[in-house]
Coordinates of C-alpha atoms and ligand atoms in Angstrom, one line a residue:
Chain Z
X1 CA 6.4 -108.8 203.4
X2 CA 2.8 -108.6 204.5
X3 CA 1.8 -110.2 208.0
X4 CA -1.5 -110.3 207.1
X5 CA -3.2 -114.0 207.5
X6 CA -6.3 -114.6 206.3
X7 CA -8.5 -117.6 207.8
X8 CA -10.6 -119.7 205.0
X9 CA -12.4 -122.0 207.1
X10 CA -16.5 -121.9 206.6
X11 CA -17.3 -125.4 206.9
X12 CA -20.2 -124.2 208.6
X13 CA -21.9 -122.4 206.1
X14 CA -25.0 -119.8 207.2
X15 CA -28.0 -120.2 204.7
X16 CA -28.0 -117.8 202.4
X17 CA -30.4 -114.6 202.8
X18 CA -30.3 -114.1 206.0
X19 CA -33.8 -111.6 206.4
X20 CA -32.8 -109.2 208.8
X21 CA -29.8 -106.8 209.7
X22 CA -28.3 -107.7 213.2
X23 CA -29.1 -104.1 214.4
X24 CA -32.5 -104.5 214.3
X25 CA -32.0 -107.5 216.6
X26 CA -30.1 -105.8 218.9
X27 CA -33.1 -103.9 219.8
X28 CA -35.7 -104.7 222.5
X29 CA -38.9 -104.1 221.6
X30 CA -42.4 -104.3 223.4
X31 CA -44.5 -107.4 222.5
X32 CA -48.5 -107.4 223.2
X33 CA -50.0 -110.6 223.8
X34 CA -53.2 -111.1 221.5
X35 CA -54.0 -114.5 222.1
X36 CA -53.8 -117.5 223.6
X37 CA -54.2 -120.8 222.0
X38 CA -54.1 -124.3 223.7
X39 CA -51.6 -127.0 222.2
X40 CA -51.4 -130.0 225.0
X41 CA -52.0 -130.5 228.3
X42 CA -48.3 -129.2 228.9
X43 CA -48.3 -126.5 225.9
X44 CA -49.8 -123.5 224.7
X45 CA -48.9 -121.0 221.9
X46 CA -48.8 -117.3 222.4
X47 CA -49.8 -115.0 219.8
X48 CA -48.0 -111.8 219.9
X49 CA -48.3 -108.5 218.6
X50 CA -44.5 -106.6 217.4
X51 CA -45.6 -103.9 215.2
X52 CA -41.8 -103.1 214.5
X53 CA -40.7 -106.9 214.1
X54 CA -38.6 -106.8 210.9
X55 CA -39.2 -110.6 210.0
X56 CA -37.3 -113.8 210.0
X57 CA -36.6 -116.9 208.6
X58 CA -38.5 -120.2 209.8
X59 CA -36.5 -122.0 212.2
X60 CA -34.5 -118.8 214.0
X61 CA -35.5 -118.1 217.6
X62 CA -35.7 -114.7 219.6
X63 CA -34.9 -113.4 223.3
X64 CA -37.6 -112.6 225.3
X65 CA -37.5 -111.0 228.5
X66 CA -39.6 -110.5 231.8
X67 CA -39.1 -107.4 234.3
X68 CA -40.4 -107.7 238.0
X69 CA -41.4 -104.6 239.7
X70 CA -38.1 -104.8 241.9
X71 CA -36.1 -104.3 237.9
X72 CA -35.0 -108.1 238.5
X73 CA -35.2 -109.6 234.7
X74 CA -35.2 -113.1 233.6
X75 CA -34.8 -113.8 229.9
X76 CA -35.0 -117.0 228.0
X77 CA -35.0 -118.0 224.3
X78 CA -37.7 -119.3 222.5
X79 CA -38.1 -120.4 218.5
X80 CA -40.2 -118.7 216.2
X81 CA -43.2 -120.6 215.7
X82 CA -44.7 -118.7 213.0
X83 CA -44.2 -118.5 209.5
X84 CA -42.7 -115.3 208.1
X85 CA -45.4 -113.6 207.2
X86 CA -46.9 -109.8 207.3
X87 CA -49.1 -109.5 209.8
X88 CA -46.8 -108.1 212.8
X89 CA -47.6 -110.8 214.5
X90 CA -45.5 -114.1 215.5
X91 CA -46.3 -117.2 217.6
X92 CA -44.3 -118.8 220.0
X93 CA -45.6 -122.3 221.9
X94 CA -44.0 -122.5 225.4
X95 CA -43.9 -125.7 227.0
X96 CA -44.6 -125.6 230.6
X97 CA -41.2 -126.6 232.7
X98 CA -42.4 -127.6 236.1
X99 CA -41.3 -124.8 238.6
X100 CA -40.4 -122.7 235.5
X101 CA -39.9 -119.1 236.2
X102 CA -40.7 -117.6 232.7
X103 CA -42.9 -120.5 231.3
X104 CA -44.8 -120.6 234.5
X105 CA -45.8 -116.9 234.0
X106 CA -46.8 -117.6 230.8
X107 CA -49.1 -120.6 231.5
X108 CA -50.4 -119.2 234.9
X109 CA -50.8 -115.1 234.8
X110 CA -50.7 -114.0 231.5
X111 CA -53.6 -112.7 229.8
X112 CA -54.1 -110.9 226.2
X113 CA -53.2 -107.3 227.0
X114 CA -50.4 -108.4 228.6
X115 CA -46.7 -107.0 227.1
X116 CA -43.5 -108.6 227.5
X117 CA -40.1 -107.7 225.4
X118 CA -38.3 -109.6 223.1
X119 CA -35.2 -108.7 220.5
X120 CA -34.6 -110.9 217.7
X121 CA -34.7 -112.8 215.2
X122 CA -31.4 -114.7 216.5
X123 CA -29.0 -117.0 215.0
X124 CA -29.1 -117.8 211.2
X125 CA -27.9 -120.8 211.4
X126 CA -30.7 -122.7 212.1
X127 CA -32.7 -121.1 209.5
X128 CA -34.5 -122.8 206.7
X129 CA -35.1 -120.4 203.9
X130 CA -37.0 -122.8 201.7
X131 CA -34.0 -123.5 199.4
X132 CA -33.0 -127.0 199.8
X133 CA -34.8 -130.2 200.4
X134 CA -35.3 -130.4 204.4
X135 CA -35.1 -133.4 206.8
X136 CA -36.4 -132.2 210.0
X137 CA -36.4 -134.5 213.5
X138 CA -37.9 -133.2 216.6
X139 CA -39.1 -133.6 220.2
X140 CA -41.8 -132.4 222.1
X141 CA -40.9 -128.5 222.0
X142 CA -38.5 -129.5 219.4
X143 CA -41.0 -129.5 216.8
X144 CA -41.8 -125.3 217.5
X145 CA -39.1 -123.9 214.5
X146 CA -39.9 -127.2 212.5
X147 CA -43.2 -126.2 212.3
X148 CA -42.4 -122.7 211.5
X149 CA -40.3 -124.1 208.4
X150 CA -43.3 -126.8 207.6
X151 CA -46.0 -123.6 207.9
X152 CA -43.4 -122.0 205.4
X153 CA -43.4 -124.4 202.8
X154 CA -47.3 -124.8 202.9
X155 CA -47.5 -121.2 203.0
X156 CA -45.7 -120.3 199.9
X157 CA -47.0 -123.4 198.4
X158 CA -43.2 -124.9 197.8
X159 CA -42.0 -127.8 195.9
X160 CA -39.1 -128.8 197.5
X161 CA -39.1 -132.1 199.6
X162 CA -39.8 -131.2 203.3
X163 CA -40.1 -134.8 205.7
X164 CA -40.8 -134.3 209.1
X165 CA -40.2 -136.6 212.3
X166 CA -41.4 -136.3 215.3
X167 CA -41.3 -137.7 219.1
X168 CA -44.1 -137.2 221.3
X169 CA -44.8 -138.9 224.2
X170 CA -48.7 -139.2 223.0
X171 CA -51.0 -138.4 221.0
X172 CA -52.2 -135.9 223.7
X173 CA -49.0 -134.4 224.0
X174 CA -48.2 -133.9 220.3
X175 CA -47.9 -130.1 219.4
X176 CA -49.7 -129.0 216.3
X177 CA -50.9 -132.8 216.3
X178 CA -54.5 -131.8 213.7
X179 CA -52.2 -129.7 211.8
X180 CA -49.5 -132.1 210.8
X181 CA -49.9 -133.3 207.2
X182 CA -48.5 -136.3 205.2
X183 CA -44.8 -134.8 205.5
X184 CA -45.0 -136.0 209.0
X185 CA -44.4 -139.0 211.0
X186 CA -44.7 -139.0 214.6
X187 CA -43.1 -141.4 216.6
X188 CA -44.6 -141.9 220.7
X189 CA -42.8 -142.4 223.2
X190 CA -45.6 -144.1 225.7
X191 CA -48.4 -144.5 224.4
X192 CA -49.9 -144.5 220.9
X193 CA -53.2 -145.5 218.8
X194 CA -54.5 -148.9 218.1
X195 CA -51.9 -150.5 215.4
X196 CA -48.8 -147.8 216.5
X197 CA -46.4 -149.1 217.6
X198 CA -44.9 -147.4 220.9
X199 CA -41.4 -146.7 221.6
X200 CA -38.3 -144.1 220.4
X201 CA -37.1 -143.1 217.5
X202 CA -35.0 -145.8 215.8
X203 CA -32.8 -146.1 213.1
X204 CA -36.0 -147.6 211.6
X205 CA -37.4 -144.4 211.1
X206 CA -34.6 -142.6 209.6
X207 CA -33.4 -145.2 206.9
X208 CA -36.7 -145.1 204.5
X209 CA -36.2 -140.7 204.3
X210 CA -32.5 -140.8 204.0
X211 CA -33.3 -143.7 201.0
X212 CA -35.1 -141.1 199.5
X213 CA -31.9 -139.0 197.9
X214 CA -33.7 -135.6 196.9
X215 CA -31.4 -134.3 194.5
X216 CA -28.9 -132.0 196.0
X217 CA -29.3 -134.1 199.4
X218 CA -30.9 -133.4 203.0
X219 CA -30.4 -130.7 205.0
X220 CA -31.3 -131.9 208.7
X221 CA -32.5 -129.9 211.0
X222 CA -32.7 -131.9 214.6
X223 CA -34.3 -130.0 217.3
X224 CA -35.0 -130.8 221.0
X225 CA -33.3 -131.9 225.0
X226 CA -30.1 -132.1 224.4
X227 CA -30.6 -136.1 224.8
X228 CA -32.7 -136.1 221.8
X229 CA -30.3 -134.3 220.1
X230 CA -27.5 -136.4 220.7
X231 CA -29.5 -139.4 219.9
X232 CA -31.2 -138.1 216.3
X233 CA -27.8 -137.0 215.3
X234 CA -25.9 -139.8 216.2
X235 CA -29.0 -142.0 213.9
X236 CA -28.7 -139.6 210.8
X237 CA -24.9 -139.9 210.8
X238 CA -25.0 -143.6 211.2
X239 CA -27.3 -143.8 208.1
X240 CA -25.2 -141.9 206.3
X241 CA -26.2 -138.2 205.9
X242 CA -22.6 -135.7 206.5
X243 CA -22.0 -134.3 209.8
X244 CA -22.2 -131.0 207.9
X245 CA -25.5 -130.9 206.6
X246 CA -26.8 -131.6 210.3
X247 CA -28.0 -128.6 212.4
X248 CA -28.9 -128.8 215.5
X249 CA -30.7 -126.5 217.9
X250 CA -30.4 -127.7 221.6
X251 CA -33.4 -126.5 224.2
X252 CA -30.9 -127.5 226.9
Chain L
X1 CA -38.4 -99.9 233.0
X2 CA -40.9 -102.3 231.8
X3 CA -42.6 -104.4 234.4
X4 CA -44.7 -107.1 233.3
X5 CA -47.6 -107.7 235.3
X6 CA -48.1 -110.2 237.9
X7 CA -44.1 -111.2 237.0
X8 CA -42.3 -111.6 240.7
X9 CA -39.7 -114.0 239.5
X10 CA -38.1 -116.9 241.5
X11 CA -37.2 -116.0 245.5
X12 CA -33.9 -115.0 245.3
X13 CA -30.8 -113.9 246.5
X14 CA -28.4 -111.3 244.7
X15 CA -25.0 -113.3 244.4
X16 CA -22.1 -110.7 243.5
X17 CA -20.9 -113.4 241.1
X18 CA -23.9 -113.4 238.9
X19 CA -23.4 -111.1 235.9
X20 CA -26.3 -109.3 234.4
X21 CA -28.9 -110.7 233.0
X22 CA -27.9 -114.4 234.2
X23 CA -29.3 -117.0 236.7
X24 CA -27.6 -119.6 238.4
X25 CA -27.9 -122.9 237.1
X26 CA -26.9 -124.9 240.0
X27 CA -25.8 -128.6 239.4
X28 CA -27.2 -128.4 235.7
X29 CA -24.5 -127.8 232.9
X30 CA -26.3 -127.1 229.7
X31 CA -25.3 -128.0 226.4
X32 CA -25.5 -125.7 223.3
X33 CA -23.3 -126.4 220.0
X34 CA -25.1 -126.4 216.7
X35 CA -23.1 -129.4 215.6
X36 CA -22.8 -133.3 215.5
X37 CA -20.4 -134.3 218.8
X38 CA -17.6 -135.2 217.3
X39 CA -16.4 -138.9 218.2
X40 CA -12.9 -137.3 218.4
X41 CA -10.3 -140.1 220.5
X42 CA -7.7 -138.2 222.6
X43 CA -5.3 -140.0 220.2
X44 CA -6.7 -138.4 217.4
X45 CA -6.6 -134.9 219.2
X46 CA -4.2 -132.0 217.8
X47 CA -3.6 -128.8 218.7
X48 CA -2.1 -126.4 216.6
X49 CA -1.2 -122.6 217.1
X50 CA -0.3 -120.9 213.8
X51 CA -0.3 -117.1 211.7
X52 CA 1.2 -114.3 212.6
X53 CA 4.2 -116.8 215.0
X54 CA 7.9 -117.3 215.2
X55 CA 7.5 -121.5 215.2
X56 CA 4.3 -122.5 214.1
X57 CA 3.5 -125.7 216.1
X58 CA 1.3 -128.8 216.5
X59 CA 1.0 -130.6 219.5
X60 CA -0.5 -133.9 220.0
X61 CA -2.2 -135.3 223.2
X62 CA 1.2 -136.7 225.0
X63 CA 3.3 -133.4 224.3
X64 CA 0.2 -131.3 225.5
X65 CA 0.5 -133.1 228.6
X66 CA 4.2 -132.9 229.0
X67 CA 3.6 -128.7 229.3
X68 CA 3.5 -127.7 233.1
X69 CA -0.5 -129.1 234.4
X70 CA -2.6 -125.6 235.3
X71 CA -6.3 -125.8 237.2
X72 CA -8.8 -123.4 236.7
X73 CA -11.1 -123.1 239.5
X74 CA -14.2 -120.6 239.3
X75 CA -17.4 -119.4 237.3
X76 CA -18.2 -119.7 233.9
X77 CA -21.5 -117.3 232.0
X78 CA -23.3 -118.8 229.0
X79 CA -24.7 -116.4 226.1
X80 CA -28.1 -117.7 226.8
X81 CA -28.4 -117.0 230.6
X82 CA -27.3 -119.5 232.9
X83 CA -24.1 -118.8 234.7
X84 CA -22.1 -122.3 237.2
X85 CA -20.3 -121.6 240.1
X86 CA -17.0 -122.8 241.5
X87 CA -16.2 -125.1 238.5
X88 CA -12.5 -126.9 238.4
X89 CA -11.1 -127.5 234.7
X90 CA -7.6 -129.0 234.2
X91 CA -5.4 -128.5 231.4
X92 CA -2.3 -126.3 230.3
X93 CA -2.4 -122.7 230.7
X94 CA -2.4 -120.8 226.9
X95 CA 0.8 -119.6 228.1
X96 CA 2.7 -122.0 228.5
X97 CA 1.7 -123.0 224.5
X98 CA 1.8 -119.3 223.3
X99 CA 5.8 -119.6 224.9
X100 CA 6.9 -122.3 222.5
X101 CA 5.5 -120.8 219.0
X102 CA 6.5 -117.1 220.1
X103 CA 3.7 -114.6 218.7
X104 CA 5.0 -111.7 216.7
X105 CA 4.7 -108.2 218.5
X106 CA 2.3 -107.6 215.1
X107 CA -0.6 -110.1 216.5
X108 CA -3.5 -108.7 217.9
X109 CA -6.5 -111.0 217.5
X110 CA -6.9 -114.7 217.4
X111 CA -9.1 -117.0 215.4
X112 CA -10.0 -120.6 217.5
X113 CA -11.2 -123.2 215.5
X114 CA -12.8 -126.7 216.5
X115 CA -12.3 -130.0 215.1
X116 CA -16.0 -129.8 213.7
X117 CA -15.1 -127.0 211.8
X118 CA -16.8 -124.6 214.0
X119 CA -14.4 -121.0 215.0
X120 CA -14.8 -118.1 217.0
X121 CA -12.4 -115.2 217.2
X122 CA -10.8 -113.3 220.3
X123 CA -8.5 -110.1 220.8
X124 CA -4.8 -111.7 222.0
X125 CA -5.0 -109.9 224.8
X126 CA -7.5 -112.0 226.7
X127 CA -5.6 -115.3 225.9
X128 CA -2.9 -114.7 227.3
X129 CA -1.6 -113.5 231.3
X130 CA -3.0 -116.7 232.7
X131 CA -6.9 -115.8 231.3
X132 CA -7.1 -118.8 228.8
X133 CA -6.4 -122.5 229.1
X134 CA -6.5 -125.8 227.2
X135 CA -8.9 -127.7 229.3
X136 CA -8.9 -131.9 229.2
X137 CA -10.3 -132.1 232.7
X138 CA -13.2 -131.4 234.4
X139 CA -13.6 -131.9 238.1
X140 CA -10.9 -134.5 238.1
X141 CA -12.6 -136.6 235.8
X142 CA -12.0 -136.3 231.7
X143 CA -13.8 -134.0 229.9
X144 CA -17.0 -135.0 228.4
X145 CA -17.5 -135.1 224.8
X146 CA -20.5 -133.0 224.7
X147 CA -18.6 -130.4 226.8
X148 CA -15.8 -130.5 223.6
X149 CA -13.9 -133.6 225.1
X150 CA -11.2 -134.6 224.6
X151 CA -10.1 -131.2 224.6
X152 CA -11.3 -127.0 224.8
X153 CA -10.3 -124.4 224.9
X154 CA -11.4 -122.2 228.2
X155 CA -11.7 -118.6 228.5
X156 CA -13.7 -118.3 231.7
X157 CA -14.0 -114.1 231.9
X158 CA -15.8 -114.4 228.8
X159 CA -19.2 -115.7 227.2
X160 CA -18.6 -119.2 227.2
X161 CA -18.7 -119.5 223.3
X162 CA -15.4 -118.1 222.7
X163 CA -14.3 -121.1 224.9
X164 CA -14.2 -122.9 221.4
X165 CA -15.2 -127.1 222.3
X166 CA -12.9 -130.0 220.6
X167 CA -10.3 -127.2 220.3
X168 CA -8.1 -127.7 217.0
X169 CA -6.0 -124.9 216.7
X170 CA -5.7 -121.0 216.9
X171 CA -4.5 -118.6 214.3
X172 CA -2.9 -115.5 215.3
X173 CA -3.7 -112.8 213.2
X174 CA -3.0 -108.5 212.9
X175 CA -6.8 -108.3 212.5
X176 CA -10.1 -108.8 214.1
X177 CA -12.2 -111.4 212.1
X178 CA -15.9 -112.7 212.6
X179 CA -15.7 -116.6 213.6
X180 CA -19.2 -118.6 213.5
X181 CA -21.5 -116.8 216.1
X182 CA -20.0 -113.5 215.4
X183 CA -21.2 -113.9 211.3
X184 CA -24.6 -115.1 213.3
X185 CA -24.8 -111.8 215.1
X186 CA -23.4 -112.6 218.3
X187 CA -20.4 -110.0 219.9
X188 CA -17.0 -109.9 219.0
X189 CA -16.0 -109.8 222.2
X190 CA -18.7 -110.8 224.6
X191 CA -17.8 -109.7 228.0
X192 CA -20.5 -111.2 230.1
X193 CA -20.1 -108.2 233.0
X194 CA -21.1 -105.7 230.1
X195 CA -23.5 -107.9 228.7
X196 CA -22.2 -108.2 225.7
X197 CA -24.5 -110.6 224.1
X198 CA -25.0 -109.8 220.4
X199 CA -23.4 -107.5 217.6
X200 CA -24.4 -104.4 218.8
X201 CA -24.7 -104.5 222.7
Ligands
FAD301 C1 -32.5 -121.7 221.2 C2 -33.6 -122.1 222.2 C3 -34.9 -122.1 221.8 C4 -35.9 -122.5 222.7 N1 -37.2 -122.6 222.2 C5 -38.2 -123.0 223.0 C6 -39.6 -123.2 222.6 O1 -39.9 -122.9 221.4 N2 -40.5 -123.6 223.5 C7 -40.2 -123.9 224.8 O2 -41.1 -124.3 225.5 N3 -38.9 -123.8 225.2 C8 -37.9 -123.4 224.4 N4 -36.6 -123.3 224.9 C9 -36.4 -123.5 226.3 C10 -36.6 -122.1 227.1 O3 -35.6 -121.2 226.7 C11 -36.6 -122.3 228.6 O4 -35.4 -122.9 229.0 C12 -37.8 -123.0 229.2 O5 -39.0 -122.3 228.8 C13 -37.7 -123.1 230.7 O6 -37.6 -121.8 231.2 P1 -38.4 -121.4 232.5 O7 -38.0 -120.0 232.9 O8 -39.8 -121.7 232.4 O9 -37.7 -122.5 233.5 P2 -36.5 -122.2 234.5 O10 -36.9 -121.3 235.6 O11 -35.3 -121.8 233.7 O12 -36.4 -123.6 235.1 C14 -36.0 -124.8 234.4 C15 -35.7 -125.9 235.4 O13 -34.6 -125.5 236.2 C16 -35.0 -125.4 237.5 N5 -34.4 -124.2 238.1 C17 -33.8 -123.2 237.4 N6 -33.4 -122.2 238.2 C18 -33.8 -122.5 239.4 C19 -33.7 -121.8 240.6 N7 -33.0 -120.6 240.8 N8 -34.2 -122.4 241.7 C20 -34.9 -123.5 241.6 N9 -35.0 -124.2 240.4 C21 -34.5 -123.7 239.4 C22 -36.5 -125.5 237.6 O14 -37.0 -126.1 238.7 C23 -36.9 -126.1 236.3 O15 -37.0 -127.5 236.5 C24 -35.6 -122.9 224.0 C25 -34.3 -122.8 224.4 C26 -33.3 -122.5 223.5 C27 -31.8 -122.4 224.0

């Protein structure tokens, strides 16, 4: 008799193709910071240099870390905003938290020349590899690894349905706001132009993507606060799309 | 050692019960799961420990609670940085349900697995000796849904995703296999005092 039991369960499935071997994200490397681009009054995306990055897949995130001369570290995570492309670049856009001890350095001392470390890419499961029709919902920061998977699709000049919605409070405060396209509706929160009408994401909003039934079905990607989390994923499931084709990356 | 420039960090002071690599995050509990919260009613909840066991067994909410009530009061360290101090939790301890279905000496690892579908998997060995509990309470209140109410399970010396949320059973095994972070690159094991964030550390 053998005592072996195996366990079947992967409800949860990982997309396929997952780009890079977790050894190479177990490794810290040295980033350079090239640029600096304002987003919003509140955001700003960072252009960074990782000659050794090995890729990833739009929508996974990375660690990044900061060292103070005393060896004291602080390390956050932060999506990939970037498509996957071969520069040796990638792109992060860092929302700036009041009192924030890493985003603050970002928006207040760093320069290009600057280097900071990061290890990654991490956590295929919020990864969008371009394979199935994607439903993506987001909130103000939220919309950073959507836009990597929207910058993807344009990118490689892909077919399959991509819909995009996304909360901002603004106009003003919508990131990537002139480079959203017709696969995006944004919803504001607080104010909005002439004719828009102002207020949060409803099940209004969902019902007319989830009526239109690519073949094979959504994937959803919902990414924000934890609050907007909570509420998207509670409006997709009440309009019907399974609990299992919802992913959900959480900001805090 | 690589000092960024101009980077001084927050004023702080060093608090022994602060692993590496972690900050305190004071009054705020963060929430990280990569699923829908489950509207899971405690009269719904199970609880089921089975594999490599004398007496497979399921428990529901009522004959959880009739096991002997044990309080967990102490820290807890989250993967992605943030560690809370002097949390309570109420529940059962692991024991006490480890007791009834009677492991066999051949067990060495354990697969947890949620209610959503979501597992992680841990060596025996830190599950049991009073080191793991099934949690319903949290500071005498219940526990929130979003924090894996009605029930999780709680394994405070480690990274809190092995402390699987909207716990559903466990499956004792004479193996070591990858749950859901794990296949994602996280640690098996995940000890938080040797930083053992992903695969690799
Ligand atoms: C998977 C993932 C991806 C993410 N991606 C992005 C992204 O693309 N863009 C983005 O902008 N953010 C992203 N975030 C959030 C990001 O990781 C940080 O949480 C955020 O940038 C704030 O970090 P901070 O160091 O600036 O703020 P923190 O210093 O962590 O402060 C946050 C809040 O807590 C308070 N606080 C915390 N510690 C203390 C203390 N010791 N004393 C006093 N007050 C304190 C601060 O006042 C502040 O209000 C992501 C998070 C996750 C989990």
């Amino acid at each position: 008799m053998t005592d072996t039991v195996r366990t079947t369960d992967r409800r949860f499935a990982v997309p396929g193709r997952i780009a890079v071997s977790e050894q190479a994200a177990a490794v810290w490397q040295t980033a350079t910071l090239t640029e600096i681009r304002r987003e919003t009054p509140h955001a700003a995306t960072f252009r960074l240099a990782v000659p050794d990055w090995a890729g990833h897949l739009p929508g996974q995130h990375l660690m990044l870390r900061l060292t103070a001369p005393d060896g004291y570290v602080a390390q956050r995570h932060y999506s990939i905003a970037s498509a996957p492309d071969d520069s040796g670049h990638i792109e992060l856009t860092l929302d700036q938290v009041p009192d924030g001890e890493v985003s603050g350095w970002f928006h207040t001392v760093a320069r290009p020349g600057d280097t900071v470390e990061v290890r990654g890419p991490l956590s295929g499961f919020f990864a969008w590899p371009g394979d199935r029709p994607a439903l993506l919902l987001g909130a103000g920061s939220g919309i950073v690894p959507l836009m990597s998977m929207v910058r993807h699709h344009r990118g490689r000049g892909l077919t399959v349905p991509l819909r995009m919605l996304v909360s901002a409070r603004s106009p003003e405060e919508l990131i990537y706001g002139s480079e959203l396209g017709a696969e995006t509706t944004p919803v504001f929160t607080r104010s909005a132009p002439p004719g828009v009408p102002v207020g949060r994401l409803t099940a209004a909003h969902v019902a007319p993507l989830l009526a239109e039934r690519p073949s094979g079905g959504w994937e959803a990607y919902v990414c924000g606060s934890n609050g907007f989390a909570e509420h998207a994923s509670r409006l997709l499931v009440a309009a019907g799309q399974p609990v299992d084709r919802i992913r959900i990356e959480r900001f805090g | 050692m690589n000092v960024t420039r101009g980077f001084t960090g927050r004023p702080r002071v060093h608090h022994p019960g602060l692993p590496p690599g972690q900050y305190d995050a004071g009054e705020d509990w963060p929430v990280l799961s990569a699923e829908v919260t489950p509207d899971l009613a405690a009269a719904d909840w199970s609880f089921r420990i089975d594999g490599l066991v004398e007496r497979p067994h399921t428990w529901d909410w009522d004959t959880a609670h009739a096991l002997p009530a044990s309080a967990y009061a102490g820290d807890i360290h989250c993967v992605t940085g943030w560690s809370k101090f002097g949390v309570r939790f109420g529940g059962v301890s692991l024991d006490a349900f480890l007791h009834v279905v009677r492991p066999h000496v051949s067990a060495t690892h354990v697969i947890a697995a949620s209610h959503t579908g979501y597992t992680t998997n841990l060596p025996l060995a830190d599950l049991t000796g009073g080191q793991a509990w099934i949690v319903w309470e949290y500071d005498g209140k219940p526990l929130p849904s979003e924090h894996g109410g009605p029930a999780r399970l709680l394994v405070p010396h480690l990274y809190f995703w092995k402390s699987a949320k909207w716990i559903a059973g466990l499956t004792l095994l004479d193996h070591d296999e990858a749950g859901f972070w794990e296949r994602n690159g996280y640690h098996e094991r995940g000890n938080p005092w040797e930083e053992q964030r992903y695969s690799g550390d």
